[in-house]
mmCIF file of C-alpha atoms in Angstrom:
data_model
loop_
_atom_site.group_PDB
_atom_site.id
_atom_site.type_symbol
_atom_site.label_atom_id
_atom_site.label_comp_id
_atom_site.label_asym_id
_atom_site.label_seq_id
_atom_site.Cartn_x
_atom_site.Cartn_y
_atom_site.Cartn_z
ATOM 1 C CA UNK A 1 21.421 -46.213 -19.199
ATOM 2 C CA UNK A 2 24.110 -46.167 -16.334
ATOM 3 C CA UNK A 3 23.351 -45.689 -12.896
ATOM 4 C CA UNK A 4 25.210 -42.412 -12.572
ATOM 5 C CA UNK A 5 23.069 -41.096 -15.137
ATOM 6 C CA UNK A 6 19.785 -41.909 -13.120
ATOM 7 C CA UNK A 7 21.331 -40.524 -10.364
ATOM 8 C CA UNK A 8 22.157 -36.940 -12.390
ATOM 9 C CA UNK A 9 18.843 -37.372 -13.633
ATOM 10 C CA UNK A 10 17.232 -37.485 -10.554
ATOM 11 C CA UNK A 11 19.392 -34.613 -8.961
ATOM 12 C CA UNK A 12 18.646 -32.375 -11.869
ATOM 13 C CA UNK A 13 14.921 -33.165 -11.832
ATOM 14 C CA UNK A 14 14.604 -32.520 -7.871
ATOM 15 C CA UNK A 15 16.593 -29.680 -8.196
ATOM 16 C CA UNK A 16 14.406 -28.018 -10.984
ATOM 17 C CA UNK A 17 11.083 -28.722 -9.569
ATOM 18 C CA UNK A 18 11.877 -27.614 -6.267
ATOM 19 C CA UNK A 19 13.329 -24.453 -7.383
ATOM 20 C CA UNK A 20 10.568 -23.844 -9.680
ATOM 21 C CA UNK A 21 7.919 -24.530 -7.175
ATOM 22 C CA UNK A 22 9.817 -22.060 -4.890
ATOM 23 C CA UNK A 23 10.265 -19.306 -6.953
ATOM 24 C CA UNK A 24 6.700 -19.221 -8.133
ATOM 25 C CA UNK A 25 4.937 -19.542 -5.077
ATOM 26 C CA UNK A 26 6.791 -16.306 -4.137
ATOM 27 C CA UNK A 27 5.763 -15.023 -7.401
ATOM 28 C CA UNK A 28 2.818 -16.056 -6.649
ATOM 29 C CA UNK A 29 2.967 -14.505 -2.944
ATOM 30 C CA UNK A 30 3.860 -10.778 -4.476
ATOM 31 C CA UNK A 31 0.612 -10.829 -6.840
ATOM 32 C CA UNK A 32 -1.758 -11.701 -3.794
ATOM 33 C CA UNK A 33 0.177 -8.857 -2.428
ATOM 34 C CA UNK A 34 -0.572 -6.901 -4.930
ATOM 35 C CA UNK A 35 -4.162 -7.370 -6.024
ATOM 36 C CA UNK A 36 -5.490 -7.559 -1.922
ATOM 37 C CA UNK A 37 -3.499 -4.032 -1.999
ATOM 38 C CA UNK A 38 -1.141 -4.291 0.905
ATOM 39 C CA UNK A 39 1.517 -1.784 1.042
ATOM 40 C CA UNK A 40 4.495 -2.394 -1.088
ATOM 41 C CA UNK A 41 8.101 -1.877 -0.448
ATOM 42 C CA UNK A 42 10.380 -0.577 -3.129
ATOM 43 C CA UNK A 43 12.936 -3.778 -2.991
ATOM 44 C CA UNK A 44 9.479 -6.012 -3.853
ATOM 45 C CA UNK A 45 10.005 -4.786 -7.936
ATOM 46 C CA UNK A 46 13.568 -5.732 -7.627
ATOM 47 C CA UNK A 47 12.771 -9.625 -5.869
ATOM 48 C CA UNK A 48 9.924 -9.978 -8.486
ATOM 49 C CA UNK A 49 12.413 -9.515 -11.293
ATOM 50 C CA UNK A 50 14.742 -11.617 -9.511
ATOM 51 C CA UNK A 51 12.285 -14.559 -9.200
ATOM 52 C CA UNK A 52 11.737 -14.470 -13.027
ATOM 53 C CA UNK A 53 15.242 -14.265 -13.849
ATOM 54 C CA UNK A 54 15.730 -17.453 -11.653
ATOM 55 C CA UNK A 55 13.213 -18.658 -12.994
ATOM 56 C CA UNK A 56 14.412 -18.613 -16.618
ATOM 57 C CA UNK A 57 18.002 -19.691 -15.350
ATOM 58 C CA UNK A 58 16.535 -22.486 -13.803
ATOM 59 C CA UNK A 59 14.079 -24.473 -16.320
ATOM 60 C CA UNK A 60 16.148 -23.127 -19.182
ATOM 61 C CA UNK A 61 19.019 -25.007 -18.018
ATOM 62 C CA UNK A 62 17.182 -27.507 -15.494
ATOM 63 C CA UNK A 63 14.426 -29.390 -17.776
ATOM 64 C CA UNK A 64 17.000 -30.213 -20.842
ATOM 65 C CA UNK A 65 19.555 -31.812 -17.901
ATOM 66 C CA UNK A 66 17.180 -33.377 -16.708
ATOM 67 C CA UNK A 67 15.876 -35.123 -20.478
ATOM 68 C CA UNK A 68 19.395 -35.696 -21.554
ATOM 69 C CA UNK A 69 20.550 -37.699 -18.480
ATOM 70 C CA UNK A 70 17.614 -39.765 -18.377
ATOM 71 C CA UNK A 71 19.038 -41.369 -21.842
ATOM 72 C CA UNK A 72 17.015 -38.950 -24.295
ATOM 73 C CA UNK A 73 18.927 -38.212 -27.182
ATOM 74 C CA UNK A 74 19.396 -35.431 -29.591
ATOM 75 C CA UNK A 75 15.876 -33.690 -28.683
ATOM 76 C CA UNK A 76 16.856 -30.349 -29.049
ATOM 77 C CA UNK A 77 17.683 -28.779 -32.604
ATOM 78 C CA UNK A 78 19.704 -25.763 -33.323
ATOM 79 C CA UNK A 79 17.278 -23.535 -32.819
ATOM 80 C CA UNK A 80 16.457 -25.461 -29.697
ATOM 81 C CA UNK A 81 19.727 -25.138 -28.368
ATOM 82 C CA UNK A 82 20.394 -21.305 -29.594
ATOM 83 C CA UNK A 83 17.145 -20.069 -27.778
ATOM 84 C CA UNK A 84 17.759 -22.282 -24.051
ATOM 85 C CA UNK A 85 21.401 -21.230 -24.249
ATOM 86 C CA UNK A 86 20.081 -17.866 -24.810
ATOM 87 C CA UNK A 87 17.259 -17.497 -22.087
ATOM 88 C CA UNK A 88 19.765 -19.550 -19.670
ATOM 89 C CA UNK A 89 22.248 -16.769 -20.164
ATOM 90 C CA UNK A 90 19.914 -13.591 -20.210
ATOM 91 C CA UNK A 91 18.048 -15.176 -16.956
ATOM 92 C CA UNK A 92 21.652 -15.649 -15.192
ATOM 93 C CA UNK A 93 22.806 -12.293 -15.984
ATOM 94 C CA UNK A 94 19.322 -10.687 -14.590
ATOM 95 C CA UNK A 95 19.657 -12.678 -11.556
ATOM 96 C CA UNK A 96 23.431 -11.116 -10.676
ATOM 97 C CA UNK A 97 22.150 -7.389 -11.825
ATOM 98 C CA UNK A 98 19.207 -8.301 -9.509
ATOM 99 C CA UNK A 99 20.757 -8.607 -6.397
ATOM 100 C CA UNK A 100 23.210 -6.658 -7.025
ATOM 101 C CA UNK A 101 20.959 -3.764 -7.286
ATOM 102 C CA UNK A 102 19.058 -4.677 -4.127
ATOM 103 C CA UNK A 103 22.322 -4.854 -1.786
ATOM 104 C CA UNK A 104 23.283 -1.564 -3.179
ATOM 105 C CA UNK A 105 19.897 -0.705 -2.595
ATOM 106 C CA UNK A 106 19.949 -1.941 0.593
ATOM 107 C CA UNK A 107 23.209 -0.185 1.921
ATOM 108 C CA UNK A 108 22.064 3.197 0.580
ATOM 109 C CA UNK A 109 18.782 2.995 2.792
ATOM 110 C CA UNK A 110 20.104 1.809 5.700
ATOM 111 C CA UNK A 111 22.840 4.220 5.893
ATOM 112 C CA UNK A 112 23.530 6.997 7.959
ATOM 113 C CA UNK A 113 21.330 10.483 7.804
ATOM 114 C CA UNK A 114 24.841 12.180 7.862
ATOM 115 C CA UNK A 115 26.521 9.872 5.447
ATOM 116 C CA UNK A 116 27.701 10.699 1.874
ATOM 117 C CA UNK A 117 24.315 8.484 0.747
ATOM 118 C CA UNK A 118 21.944 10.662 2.417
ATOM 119 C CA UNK A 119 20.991 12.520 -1.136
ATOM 120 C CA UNK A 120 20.728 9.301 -2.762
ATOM 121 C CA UNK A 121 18.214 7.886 0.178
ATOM 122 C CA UNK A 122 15.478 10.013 -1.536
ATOM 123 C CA UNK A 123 16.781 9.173 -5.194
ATOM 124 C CA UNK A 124 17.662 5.809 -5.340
ATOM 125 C CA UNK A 125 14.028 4.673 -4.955
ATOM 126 C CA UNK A 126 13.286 6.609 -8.388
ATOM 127 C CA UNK A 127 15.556 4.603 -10.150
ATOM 128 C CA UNK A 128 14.753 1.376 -9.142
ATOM 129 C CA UNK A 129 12.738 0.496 -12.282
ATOM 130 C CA UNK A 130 14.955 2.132 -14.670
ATOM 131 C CA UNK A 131 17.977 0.480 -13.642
ATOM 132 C CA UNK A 132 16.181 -3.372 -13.820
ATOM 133 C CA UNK A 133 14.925 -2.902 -17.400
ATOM 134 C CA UNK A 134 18.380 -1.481 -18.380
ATOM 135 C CA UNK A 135 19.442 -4.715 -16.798
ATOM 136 C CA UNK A 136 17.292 -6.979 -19.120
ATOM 137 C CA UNK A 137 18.627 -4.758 -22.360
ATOM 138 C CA UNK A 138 21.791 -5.007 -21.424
ATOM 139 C CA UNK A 139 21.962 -9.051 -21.024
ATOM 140 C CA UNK A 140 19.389 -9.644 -23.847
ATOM 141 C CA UNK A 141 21.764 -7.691 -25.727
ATOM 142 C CA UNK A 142 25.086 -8.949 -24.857
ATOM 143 C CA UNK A 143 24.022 -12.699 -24.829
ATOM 144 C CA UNK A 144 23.374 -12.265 -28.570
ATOM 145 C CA UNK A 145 26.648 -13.787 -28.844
ATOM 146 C CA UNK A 146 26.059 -17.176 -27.342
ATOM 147 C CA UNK A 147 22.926 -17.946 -30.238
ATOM 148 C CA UNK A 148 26.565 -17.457 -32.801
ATOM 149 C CA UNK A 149 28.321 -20.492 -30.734
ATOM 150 C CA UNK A 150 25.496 -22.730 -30.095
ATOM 151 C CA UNK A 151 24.212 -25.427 -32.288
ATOM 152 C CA UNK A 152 22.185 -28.867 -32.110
ATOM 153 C CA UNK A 153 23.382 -32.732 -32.304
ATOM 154 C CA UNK A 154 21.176 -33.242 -34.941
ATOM 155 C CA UNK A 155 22.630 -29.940 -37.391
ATOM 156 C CA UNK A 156 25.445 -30.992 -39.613
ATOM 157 C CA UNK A 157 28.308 -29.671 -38.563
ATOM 158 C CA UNK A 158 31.491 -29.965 -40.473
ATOM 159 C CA UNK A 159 33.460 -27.788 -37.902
ATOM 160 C CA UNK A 160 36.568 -29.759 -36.107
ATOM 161 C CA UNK A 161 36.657 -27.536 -33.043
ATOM 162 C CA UNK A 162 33.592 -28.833 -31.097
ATOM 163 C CA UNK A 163 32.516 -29.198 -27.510
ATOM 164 C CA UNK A 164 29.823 -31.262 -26.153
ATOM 165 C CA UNK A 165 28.124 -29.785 -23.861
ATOM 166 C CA UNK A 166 25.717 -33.038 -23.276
ATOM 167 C CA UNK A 167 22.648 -32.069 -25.032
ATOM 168 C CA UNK A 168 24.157 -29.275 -27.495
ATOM 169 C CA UNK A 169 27.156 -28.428 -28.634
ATOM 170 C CA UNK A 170 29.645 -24.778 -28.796
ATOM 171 C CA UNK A 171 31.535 -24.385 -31.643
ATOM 172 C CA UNK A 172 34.944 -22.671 -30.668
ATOM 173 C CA UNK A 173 35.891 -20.076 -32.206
ATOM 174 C CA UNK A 174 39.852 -18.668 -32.607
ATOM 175 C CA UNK A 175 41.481 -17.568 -29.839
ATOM 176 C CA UNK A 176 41.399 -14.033 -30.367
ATOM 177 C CA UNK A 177 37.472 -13.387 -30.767
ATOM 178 C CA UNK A 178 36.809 -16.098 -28.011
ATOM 179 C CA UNK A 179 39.035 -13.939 -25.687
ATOM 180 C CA UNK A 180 36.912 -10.928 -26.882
ATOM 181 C CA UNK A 181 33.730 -12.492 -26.530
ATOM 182 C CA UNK A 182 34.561 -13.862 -22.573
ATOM 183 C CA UNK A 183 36.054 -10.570 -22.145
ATOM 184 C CA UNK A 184 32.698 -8.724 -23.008
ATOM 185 C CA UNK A 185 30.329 -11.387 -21.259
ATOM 186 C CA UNK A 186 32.153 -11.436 -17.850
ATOM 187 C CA UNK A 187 32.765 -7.919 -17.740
ATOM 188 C CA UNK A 188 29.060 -7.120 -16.580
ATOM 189 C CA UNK A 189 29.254 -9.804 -14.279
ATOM 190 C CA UNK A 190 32.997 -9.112 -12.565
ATOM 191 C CA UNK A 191 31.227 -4.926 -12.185
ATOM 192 C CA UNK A 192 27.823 -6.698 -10.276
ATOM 193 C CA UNK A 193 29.707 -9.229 -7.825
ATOM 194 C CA UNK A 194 32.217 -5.765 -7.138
ATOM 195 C CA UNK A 195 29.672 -3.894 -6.372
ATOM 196 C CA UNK A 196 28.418 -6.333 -4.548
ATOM 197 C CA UNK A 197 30.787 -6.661 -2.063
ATOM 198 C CA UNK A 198 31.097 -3.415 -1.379
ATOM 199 C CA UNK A 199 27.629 -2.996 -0.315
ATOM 200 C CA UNK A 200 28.129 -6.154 1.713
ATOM 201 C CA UNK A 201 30.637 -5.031 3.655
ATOM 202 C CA UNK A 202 29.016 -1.567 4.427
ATOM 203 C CA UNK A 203 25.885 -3.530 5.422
ATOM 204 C CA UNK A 204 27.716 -5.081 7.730
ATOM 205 C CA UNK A 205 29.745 -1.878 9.365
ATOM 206 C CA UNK A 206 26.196 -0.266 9.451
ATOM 207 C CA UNK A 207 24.786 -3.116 11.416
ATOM 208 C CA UNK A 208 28.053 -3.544 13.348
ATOM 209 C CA UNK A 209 27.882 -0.036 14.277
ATOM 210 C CA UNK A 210 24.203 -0.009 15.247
ATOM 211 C CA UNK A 211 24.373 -2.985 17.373
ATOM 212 C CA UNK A 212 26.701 -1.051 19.169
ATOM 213 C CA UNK A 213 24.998 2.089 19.444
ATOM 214 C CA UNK A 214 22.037 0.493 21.018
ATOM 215 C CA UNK A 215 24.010 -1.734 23.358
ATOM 216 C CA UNK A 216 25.125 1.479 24.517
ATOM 217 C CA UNK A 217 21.487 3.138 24.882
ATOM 218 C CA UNK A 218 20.141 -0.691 26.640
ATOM 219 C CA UNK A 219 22.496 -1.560 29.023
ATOM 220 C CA UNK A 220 20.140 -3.990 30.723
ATOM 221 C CA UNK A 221 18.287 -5.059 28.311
ATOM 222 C CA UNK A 222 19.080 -6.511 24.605
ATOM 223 C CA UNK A 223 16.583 -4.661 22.118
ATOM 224 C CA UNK A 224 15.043 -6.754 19.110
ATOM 225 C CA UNK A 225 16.376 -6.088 15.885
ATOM 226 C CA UNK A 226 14.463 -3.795 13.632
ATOM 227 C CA UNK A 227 12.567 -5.011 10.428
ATOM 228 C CA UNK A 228 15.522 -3.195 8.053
ATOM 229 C CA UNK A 229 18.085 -4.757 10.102
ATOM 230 C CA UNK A 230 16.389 -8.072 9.445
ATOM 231 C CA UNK A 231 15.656 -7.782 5.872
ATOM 232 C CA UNK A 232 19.517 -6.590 5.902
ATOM 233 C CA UNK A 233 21.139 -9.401 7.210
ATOM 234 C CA UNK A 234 18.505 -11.246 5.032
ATOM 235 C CA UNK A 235 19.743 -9.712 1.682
ATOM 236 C CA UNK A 236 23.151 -10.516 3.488
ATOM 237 C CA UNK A 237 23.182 -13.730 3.567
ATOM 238 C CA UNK A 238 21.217 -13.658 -0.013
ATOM 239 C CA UNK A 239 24.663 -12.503 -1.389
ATOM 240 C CA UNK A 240 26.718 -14.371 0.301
ATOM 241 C CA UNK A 241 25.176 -17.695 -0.756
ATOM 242 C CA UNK A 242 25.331 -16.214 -4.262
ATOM 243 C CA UNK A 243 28.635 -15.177 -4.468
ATOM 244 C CA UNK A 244 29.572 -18.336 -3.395
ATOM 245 C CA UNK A 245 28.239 -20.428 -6.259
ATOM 246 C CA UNK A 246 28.896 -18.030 -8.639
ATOM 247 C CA UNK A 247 32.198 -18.531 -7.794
ATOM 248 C CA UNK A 248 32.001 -22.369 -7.974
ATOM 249 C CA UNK A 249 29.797 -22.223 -10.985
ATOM 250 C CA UNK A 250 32.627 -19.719 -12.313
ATOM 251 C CA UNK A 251 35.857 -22.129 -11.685
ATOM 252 C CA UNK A 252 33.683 -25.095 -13.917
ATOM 253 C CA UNK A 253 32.985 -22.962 -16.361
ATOM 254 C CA UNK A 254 37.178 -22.024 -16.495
ATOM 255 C CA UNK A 255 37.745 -25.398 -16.550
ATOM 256 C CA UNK A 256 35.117 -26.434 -19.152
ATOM 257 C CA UNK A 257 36.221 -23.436 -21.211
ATOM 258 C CA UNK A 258 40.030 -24.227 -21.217
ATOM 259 C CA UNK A 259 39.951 -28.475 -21.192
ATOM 260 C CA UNK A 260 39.474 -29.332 -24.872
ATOM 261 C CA UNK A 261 37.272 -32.418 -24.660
ATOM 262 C CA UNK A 262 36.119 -32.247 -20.887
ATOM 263 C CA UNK A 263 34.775 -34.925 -18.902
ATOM 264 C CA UNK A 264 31.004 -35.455 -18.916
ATOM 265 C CA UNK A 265 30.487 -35.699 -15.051
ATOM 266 C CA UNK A 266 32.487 -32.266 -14.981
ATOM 267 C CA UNK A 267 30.150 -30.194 -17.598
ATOM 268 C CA UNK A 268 26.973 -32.155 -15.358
ATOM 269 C CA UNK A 269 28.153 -30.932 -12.094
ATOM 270 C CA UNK A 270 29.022 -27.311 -13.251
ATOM 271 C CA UNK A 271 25.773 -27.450 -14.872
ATOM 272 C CA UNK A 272 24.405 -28.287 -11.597
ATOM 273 C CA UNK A 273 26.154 -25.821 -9.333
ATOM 274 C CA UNK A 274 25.122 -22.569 -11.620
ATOM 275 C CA UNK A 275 21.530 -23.907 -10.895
ATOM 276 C CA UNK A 276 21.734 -24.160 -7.295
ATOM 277 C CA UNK A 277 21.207 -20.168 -6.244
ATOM 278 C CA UNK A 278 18.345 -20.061 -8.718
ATOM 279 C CA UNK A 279 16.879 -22.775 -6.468
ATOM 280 C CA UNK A 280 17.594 -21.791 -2.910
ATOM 281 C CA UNK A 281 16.704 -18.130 -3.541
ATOM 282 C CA UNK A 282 13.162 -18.037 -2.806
ATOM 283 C CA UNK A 283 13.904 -20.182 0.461
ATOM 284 C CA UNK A 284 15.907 -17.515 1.592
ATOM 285 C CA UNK A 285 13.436 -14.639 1.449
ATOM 286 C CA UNK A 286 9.870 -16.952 2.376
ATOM 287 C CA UNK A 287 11.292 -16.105 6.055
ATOM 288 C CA UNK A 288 11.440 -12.406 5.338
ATOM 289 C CA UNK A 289 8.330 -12.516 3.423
ATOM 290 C CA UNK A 290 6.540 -13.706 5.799
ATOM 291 C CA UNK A 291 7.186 -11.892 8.314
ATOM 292 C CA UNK A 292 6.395 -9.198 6.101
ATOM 293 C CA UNK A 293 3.338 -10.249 5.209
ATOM 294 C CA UNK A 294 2.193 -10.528 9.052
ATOM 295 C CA UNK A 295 3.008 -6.321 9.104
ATOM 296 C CA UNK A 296 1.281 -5.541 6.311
ATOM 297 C CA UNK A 297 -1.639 -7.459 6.824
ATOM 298 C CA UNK A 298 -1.761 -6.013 10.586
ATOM 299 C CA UNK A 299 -1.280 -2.280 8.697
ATOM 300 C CA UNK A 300 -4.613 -3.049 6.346
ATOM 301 C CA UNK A 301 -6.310 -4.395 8.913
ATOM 302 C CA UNK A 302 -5.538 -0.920 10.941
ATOM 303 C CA UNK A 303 -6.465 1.197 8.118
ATOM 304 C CA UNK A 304 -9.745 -0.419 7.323
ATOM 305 C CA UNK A 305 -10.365 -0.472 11.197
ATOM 306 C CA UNK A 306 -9.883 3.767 10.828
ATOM 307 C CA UNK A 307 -11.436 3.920 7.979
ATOM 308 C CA UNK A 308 -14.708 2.538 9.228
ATOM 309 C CA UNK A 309 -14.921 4.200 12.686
ATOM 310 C CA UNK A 310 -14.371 7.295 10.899
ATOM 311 C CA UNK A 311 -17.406 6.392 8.134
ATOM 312 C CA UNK A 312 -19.527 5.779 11.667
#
């Protein structure tokens, strides 16, 4: 085994477990939250749904690396490789519908009474729920096609047109239907990172706006910024690290896609950079969480304060 492999090997394993031991202590975090009754905010459903989908991207993807570059051959079979292909995809897709519902989320509550959003302030939190199962349907659904493409080392496989893809292998189909087929899987995708953007960049006229308003109302003093306008620029820069590697993890894909026979290291790295959001995600909201979690526990202990002087 070459030392570039241990290397891999070790980058993929350290990668995984971190990100796995990140996103479930914040799993982990919401269901103390939960069961100890503290008061619940309507983005928490969206960031639990967002943890599991990274966390499905993540080992799906993350553990087989990991086997295959520490020398272990042909341990998957096909339906091995179908169902991790499968649950890779369905967990990626959930993670971009994810936070791309919570920035949209997140500009429609933060913005103006007077705005055009100000009916959907009072809506929007009713279809929260809705709108994240429709997002598992729609990606278990659309990733059907992936288990058609997908099959083990060990399956015989007469076909010429093959692709290893280190631990399986995607059987290419003709040009046409593979067009379709990217065309259909992408288009989901290129509609979330859109939308996206466009919530981004009201978030930050809203808070550009605000931070003048009150520089206005304190002259001599500089005010702290609200708990929205922190969880804002929170979710901010949640999206912005996001669309950044899905943009990187995008242009290895393109290149994986259209080289016929491409180099190992190249399918490793890509494989590497698609799995790097699912790891950093719940390191970007502990902060936020946290200080979350110091509110709420100073609103229970508040209530139960009331609620026992007015019980004396």
């Amino acid at each position: 085994m070459a030392a570039s492999d241990v290397a891999l090997g070790i980058i993929f394993l350290s990668q995984t477990v971190v990100g796995a031991l990140g996103n479930s202590s914040l799993l982990l975090h919401y269901m103390v939250h939960y069961l100890m009754g503290f008061k619940v905010r309507h983005t928490d459903l969206i960031l639990q749904h967002l943890i599991v989908a990274n966390l499905l991207a993540l080992l799906c993807r993350g553990v087989p690396q990991t086997v295959a570059a520490f020398g272990v051959k042909g341990f998957l079979n096909d339906f091995g490789c179908k169902l991790l292909f499968y649950l890779h995809r369905v967990g990626r897709g959930v993670s971009i519908g994810s936070t791309c519902l919570l920035s949209v989320f997140q500009a429609i509550k933060i913005s103006p009474e007077d705005s055009s959003c100000s009916e959907l302030k009072v809506k929007a939190p009713k279809y929260i729920g809705f709108s994240i199962y429709l997002s598992w349907i729609l990606y278990l659904l659309i990733n059907i096609i992936i288990i058609l493409s997908m099959t083990g080392k060990k399956s015989n496989n007469n076909a010429t047109n093959l692709r290893d893809l280190g631990y399986c292998i995607s059987v290419d189909s003709e040009i046409i239907l593979q067009s379709l087929y990217a065309a259909l899987l992408t288009f989901p995708d290129v509609l979330c990172v859109g939308l996206m953007l466009w919530a981004s960049s009201s978030m930050v006229l809203i808070l550009h706006m605000h931070q003048r308003r009150m520089q206005h109302v304190h002259k001599s003093s500089s005010p702290r910024s609200s708990p929205e306008s922190r969880a804002t620029k929170t979710i901010l820069l949640l999206v912005s690290t996001f669309v950044f590697f899905y943009t990187l993890s995008c242009l290895f894909q393109i290149c994986v896609t259209v080289i016929y026979n491409p180099h190992w290291l190249l399918v490793k790295v890509g494989a590497m950079v698609s799995a790097c959001f699912p790891a950093l995600c719940p390191f970007l909201l502990i902060r936020r969480d946290t200080s979350a979690s110091r509110h709420n526990l100073y609103w229970t202990r508040n209530r139960k304060n009331l609620d026992v002087r007015r019980n004396m």
